[in-house]
mmCIF file of C-alpha atoms (C1' of nucleotides) in Angstrom:
data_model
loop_
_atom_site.group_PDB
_atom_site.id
_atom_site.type_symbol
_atom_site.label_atom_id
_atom_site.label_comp_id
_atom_site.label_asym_id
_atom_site.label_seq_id
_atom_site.Cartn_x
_atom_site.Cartn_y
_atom_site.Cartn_z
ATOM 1 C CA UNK R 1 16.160 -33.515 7.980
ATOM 2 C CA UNK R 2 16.067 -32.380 4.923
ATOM 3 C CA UNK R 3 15.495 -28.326 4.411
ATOM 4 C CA UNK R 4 11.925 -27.369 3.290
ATOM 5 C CA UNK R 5 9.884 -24.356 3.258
ATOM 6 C CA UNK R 6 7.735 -23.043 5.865
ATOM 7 C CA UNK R 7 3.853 -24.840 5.367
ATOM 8 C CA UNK R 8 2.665 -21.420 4.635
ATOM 9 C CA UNK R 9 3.846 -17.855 5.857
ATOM 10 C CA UNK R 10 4.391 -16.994 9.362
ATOM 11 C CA UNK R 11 4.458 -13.994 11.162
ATOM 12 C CA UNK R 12 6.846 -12.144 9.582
ATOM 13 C CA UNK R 13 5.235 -12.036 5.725
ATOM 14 C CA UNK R 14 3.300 -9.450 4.328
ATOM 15 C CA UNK R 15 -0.489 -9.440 4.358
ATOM 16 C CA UNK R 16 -1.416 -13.013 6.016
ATOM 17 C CA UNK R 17 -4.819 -14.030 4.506
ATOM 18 C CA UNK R 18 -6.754 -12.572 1.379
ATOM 19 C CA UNK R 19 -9.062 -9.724 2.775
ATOM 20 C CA UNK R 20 -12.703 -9.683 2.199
ATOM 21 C CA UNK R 21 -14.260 -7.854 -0.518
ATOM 22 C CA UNK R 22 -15.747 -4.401 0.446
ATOM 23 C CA UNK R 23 -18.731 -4.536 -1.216
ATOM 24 C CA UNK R 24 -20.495 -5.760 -4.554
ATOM 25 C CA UNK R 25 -19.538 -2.749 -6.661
ATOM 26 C CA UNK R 26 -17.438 -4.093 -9.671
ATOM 27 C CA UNK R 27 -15.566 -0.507 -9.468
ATOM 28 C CA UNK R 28 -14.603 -1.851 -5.931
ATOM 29 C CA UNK R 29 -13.451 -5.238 -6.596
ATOM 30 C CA UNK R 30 -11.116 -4.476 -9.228
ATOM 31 C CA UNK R 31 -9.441 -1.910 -6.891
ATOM 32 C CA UNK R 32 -9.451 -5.107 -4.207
ATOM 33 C CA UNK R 33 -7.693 -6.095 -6.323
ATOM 34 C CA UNK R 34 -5.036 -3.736 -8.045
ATOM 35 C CA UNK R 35 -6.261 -0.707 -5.969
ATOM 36 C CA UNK R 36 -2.902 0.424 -4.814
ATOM 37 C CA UNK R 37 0.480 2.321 -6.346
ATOM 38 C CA UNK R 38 2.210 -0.719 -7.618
ATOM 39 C CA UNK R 39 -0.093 -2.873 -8.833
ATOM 40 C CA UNK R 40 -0.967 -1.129 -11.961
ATOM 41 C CA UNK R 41 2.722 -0.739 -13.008
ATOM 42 C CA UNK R 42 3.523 -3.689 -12.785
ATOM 43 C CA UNK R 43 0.545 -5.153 -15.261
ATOM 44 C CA UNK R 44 1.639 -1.988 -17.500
ATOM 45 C CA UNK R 45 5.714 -3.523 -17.175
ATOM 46 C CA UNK R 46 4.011 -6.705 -18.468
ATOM 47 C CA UNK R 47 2.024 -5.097 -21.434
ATOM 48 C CA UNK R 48 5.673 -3.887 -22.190
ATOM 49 C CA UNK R 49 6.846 -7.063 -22.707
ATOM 50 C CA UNK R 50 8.995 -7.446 -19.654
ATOM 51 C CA UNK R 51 8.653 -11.128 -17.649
ATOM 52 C CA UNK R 52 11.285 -11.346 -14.976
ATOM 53 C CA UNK R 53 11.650 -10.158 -11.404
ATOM 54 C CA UNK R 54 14.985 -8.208 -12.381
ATOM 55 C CA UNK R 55 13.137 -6.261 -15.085
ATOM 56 C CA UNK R 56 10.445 -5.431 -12.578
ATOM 57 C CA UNK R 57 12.530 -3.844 -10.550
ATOM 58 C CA UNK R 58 14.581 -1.691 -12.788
ATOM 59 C CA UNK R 59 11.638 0.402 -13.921
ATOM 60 C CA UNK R 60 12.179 4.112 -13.202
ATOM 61 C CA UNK R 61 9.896 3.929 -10.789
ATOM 62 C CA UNK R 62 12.051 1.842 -8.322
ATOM 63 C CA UNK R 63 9.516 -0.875 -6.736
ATOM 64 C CA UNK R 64 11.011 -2.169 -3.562
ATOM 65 C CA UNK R 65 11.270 -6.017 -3.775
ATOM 66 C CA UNK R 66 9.538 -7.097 -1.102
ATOM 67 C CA UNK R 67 6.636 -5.053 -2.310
ATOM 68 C CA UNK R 68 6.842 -6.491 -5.582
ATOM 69 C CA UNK R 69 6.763 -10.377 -4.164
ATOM 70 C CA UNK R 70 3.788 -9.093 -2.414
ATOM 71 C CA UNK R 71 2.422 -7.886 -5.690
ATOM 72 C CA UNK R 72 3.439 -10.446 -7.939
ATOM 73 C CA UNK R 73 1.564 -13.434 -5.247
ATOM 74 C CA UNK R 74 -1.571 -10.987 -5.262
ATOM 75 C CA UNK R 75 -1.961 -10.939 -8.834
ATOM 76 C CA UNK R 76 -1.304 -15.070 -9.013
ATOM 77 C CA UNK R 77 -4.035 -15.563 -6.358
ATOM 78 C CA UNK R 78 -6.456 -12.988 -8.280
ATOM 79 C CA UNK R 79 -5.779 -14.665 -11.930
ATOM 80 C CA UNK R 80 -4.314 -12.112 -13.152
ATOM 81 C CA UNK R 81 -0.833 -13.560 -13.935
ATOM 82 C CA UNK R 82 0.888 -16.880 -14.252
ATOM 83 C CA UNK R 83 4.067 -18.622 -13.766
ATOM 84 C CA UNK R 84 5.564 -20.182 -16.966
ATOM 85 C CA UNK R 85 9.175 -21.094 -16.986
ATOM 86 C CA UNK R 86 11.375 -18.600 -17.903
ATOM 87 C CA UNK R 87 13.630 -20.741 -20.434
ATOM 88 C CA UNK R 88 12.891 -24.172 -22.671
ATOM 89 C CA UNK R 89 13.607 -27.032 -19.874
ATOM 90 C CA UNK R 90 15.262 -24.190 -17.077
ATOM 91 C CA UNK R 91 13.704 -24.329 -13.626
ATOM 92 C CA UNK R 92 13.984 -20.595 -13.449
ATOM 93 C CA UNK R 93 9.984 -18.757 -13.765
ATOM 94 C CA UNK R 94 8.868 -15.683 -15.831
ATOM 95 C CA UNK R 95 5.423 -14.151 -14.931
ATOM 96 C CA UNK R 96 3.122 -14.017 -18.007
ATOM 97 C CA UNK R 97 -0.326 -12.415 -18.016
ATOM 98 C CA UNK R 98 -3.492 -14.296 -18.139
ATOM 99 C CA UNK R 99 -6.586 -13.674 -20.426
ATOM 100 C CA UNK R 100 -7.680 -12.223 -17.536
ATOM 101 C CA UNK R 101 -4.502 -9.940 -17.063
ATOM 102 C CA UNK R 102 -4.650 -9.441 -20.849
ATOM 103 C CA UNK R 103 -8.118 -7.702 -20.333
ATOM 104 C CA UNK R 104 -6.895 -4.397 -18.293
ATOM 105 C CA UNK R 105 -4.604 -3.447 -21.279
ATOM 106 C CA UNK R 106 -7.298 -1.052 -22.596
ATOM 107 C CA UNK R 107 -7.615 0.286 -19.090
ATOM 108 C CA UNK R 108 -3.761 1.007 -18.837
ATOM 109 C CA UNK R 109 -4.359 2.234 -22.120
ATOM 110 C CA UNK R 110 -6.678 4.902 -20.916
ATOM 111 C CA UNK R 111 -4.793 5.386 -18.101
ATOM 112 C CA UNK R 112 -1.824 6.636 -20.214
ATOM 113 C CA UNK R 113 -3.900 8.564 -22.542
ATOM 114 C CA UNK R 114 -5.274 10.475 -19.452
ATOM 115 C CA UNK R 115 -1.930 11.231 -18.048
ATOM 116 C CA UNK R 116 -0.880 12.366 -21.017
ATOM 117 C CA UNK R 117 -3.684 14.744 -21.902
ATOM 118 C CA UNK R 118 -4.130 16.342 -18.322
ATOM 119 C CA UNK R 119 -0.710 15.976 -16.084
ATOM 120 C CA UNK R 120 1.982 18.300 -17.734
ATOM 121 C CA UNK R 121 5.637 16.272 -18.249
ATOM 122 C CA UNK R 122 4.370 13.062 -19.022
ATOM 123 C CA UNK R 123 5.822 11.166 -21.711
ATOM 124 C CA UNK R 124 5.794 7.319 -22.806
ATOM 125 C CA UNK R 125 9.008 5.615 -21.649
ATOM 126 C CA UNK R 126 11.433 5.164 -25.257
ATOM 127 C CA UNK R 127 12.807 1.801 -24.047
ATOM 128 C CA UNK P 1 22.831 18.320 19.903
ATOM 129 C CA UNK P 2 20.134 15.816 18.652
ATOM 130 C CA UNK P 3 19.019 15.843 15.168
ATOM 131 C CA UNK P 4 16.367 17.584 14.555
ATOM 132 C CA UNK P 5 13.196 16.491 11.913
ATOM 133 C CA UNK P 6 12.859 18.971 8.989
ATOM 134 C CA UNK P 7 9.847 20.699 10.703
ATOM 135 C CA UNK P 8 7.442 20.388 7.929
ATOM 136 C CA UNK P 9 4.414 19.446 9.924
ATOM 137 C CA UNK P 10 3.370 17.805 13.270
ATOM 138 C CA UNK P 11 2.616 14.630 14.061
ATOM 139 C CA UNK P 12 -1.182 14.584 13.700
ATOM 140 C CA UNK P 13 -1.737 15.475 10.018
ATOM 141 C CA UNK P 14 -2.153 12.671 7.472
ATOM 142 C CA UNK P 15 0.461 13.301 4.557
ATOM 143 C CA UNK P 16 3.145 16.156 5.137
ATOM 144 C CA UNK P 17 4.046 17.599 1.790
ATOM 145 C CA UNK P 18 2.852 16.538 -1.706
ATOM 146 C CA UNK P 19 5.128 13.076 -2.755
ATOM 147 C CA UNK P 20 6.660 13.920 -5.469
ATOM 148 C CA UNK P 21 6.129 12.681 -9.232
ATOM 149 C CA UNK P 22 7.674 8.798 -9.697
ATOM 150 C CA UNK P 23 8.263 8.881 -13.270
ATOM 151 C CA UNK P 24 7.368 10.849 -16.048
ATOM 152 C CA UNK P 25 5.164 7.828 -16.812
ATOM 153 C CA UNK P 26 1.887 8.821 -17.407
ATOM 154 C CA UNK P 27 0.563 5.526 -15.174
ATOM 155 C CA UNK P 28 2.636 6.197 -12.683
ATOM 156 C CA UNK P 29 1.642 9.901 -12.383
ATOM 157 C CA UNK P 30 -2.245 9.044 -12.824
ATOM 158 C CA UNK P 31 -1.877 6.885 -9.580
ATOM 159 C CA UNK P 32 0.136 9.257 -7.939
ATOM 160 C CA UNK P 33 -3.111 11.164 -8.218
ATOM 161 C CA UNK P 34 -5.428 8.397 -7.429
ATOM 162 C CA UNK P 35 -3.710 5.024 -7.132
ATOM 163 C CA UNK P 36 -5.274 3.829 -4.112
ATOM 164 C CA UNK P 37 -7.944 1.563 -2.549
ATOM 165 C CA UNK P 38 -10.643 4.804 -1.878
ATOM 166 C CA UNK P 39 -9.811 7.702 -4.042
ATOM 167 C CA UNK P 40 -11.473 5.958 -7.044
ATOM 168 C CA UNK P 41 -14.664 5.273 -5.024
ATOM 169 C CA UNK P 42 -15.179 8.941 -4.127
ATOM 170 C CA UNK P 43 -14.912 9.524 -8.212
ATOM 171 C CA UNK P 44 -17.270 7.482 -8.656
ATOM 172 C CA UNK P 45 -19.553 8.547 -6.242
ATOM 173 C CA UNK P 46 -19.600 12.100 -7.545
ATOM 174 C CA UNK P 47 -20.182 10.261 -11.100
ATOM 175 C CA UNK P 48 -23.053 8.791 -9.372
ATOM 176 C CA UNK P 49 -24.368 12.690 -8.662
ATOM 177 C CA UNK P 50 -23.439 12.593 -4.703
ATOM 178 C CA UNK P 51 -21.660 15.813 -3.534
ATOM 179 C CA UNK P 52 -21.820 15.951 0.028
ATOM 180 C CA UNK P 53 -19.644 14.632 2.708
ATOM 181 C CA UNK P 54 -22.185 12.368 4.533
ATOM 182 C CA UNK P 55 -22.998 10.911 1.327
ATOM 183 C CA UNK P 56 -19.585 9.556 0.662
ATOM 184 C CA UNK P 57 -19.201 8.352 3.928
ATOM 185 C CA UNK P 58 -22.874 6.008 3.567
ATOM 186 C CA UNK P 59 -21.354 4.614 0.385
ATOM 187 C CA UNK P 60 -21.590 0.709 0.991
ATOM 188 C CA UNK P 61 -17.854 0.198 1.060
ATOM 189 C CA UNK P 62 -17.617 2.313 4.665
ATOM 190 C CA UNK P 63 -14.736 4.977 3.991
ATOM 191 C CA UNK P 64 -13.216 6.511 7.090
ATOM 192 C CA UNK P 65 -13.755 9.929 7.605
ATOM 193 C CA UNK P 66 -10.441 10.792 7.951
ATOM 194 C CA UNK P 67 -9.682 9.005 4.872
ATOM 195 C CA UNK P 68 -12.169 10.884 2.742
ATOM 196 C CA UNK P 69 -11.012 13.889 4.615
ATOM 197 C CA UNK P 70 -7.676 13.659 2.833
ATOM 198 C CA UNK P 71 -8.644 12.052 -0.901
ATOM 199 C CA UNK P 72 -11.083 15.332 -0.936
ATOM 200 C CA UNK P 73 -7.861 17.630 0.052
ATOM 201 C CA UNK P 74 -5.472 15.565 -2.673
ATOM 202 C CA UNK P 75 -8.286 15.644 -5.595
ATOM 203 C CA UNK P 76 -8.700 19.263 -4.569
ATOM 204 C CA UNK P 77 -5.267 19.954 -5.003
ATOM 205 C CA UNK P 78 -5.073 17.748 -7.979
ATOM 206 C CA UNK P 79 -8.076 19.737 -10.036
ATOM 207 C CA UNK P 80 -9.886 17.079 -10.207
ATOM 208 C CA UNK P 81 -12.576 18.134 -7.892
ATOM 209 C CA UNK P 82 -13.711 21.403 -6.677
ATOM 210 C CA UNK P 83 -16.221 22.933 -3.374
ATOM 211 C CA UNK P 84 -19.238 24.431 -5.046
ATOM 212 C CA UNK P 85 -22.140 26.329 -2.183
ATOM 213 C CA UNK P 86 -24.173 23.218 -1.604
ATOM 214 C CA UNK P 87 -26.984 25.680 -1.493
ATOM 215 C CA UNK P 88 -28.070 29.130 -2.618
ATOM 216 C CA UNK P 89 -26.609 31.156 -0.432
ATOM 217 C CA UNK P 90 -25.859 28.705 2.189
ATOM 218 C CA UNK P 91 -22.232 28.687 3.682
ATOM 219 C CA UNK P 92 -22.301 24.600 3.777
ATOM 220 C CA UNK P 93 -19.848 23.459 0.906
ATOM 221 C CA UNK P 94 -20.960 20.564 -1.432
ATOM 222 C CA UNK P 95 -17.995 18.619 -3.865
ATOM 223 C CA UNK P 96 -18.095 18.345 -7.715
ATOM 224 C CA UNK P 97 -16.153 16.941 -10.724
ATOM 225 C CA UNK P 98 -14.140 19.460 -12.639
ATOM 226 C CA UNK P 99 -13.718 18.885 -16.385
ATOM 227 C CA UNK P 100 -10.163 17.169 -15.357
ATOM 228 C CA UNK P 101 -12.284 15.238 -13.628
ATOM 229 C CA UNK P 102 -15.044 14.135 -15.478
ATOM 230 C CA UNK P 103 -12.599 12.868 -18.118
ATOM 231 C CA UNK P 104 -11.970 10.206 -15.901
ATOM 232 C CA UNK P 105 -15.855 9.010 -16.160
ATOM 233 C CA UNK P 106 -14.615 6.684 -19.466
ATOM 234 C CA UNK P 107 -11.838 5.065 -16.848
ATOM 235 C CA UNK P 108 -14.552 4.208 -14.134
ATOM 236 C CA UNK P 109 -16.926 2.833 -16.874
ATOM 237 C CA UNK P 110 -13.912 0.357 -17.837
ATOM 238 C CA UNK P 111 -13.521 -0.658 -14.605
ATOM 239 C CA UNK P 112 -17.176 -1.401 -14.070
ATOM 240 C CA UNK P 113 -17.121 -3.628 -17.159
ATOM 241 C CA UNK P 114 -13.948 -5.300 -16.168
ATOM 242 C CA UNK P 115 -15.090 -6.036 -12.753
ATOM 243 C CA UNK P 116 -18.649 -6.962 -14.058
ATOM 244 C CA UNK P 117 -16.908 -9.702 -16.485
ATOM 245 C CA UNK P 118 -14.351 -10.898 -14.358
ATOM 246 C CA UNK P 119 -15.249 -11.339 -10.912
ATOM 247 C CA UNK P 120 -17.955 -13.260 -9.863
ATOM 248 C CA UNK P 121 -20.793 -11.970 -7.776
ATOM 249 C CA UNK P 122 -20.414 -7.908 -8.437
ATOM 250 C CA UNK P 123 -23.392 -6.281 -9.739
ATOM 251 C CA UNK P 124 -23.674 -2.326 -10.346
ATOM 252 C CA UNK P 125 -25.742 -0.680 -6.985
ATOM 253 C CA UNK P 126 -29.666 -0.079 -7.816
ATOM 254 C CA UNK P 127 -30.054 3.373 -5.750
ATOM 255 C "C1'" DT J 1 -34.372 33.036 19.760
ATOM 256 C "C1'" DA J 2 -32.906 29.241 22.338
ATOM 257 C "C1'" DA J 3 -32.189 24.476 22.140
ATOM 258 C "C1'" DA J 4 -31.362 20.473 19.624
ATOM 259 C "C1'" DT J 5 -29.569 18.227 15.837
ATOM 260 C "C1'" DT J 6 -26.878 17.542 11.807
ATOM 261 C "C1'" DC J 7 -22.781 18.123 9.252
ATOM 262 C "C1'" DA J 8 -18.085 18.197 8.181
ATOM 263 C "C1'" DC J 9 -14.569 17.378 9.785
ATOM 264 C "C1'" DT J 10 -10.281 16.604 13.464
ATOM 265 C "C1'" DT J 11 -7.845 13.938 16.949
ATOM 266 C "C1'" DG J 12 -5.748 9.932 19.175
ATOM 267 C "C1'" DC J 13 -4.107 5.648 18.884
ATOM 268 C "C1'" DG J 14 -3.220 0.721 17.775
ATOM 269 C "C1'" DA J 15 -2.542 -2.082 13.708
ATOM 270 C "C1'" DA J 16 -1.025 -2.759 9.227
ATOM 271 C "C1'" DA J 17 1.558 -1.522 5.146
ATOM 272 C "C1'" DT J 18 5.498 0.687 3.161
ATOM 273 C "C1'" DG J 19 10.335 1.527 1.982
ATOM 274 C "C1'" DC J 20 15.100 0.538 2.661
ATOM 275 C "C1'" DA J 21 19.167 -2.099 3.269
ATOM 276 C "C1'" DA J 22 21.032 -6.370 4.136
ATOM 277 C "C1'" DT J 23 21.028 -11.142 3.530
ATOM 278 C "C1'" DC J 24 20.360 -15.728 1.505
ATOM 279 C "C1'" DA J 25 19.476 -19.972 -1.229
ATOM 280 C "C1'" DA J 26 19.108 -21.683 -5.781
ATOM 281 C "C1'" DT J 27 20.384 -21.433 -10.427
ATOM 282 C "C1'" DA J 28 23.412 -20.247 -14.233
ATOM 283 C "C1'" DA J 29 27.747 -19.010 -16.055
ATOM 284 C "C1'" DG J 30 32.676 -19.523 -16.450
ATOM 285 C "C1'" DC D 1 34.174 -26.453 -8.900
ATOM 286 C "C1'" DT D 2 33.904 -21.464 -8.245
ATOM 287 C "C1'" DT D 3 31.773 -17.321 -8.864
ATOM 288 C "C1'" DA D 4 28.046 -14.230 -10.260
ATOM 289 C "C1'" DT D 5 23.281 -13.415 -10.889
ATOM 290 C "C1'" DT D 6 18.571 -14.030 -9.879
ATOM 291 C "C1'" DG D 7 14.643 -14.064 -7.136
ATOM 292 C "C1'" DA D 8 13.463 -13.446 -3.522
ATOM 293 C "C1'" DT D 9 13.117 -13.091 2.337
ATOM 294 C "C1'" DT D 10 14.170 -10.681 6.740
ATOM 295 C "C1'" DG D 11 14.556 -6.903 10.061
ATOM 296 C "C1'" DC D 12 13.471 -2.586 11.185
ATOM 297 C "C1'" DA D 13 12.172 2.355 11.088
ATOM 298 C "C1'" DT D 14 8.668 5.192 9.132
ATOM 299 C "C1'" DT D 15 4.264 6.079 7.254
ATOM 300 C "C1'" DT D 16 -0.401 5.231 6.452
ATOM 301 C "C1'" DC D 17 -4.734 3.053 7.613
ATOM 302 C "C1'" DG D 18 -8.856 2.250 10.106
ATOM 303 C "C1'" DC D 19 -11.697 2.849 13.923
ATOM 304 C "C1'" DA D 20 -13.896 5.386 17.677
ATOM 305 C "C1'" DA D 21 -14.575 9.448 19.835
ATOM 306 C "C1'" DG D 22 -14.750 14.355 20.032
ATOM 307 C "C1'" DT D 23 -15.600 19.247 18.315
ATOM 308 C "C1'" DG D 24 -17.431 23.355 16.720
ATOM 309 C "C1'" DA D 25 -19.970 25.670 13.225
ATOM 310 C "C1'" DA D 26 -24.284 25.568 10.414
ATOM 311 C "C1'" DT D 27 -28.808 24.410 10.166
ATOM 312 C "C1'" DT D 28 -33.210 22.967 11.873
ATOM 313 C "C1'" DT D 29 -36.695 22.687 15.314
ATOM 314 C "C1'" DA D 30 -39.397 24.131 19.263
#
DNA sequence: TAAATTCACTTGCGAAATGCAATCAATAAG
DNA sequence: CTTATTGATTGCATTTCGCAAGTGAATTTA
């Protein structure tokens, strides 16, 4: 028989089905949703331009991978990114954000304006 | 002779030492402060004028107390709150926003709008 | 002032998430 | 075809989370 994927995830993948929303509050949803310390970093790696797996992973901060597949599905299911392919006619995929993805970039703007006015030693990365 | 753990603290206590600093990213260090699925909530609950422990704890999304326990400790240590008498002359201690942390009242009103726009169903609390 | 109640936590513990290293299949490059 | 790179998955030890119960001081009530 020919080799094929698992129907869905078994017992050994991270987080199994999407958990319920906590309450109404719009403040609460959106941290349902990129609540945590990856999530945000990754968006911000995509308002920087990078698109691939590989360049996730080399930011400074060090994201293990299997945390950042986690991430990556998360954001897919929530609309937040998309898969597009990575070259013209290739089969390999880039991650690209969606209108809706494109929205938090004045909230990681604030974000980095914050940090930068009130924790000492912050600086924008030069890449 | 067995190895022995760096005796910072026992078992029982939630978080040992303060993590230290990612990146000099000013994300990254802005969610080491309160990149997680509560912290935010308590922020905005003292933007919605509560102060005291109970009333965190009521808040519709159900925070565990020894959850809020610890966020209180970290935003503490962070500046971003501070205890204040809850009463005149009372000995009970009550929880408020320091400047560091009012400045983050623009971020929460972002994510409001965000969340309001974007994900169906949310609506801001009537108390 | 004594008793009862509320408040602000702390403790214990099972479940889930995290972080790390190792591994692997598919694609791309040579 | 052979090798290297990419984009993950797996196993496992450690940490954190979430829930229920307990505790002692502060406040309120009788």
């Amino acid at each position: 028989m020919p080799s094929r994927k698992p129907a869905q995830k078994d017992s050994t993948s991270l987080r199994k089905t999407t958990p319920a929303r906590r309450s109404p509050c719009p403040v609460s949803c959106a941290l349902d949703l990129f609540g945590d310390r990856w999530t945000l970093l990754v968006i911000r790696d995509l308002v920087f331009g990078k698109t691939r797996f590989k360049e996730f992973t080399s930011s400074p901060e060090g994201i293990p991978t299997n945390i950042l597949s986690d991430r990556l599905e998360r954001l897919r299911e929530g609309g937040i990114i998309e898969q597009v392919p990575a070259t013209e006619g290739g089969k390999r995929m880039a991650y690209a954000l969606t209108e809706k993805g494109m929205s938090l970039r004045p909230i990681l703007k604030m974000l980095r304006d914050w940090g930068l006015q009130w924790e000492d030693g912050t600086r924008v990365s030069l890449e």
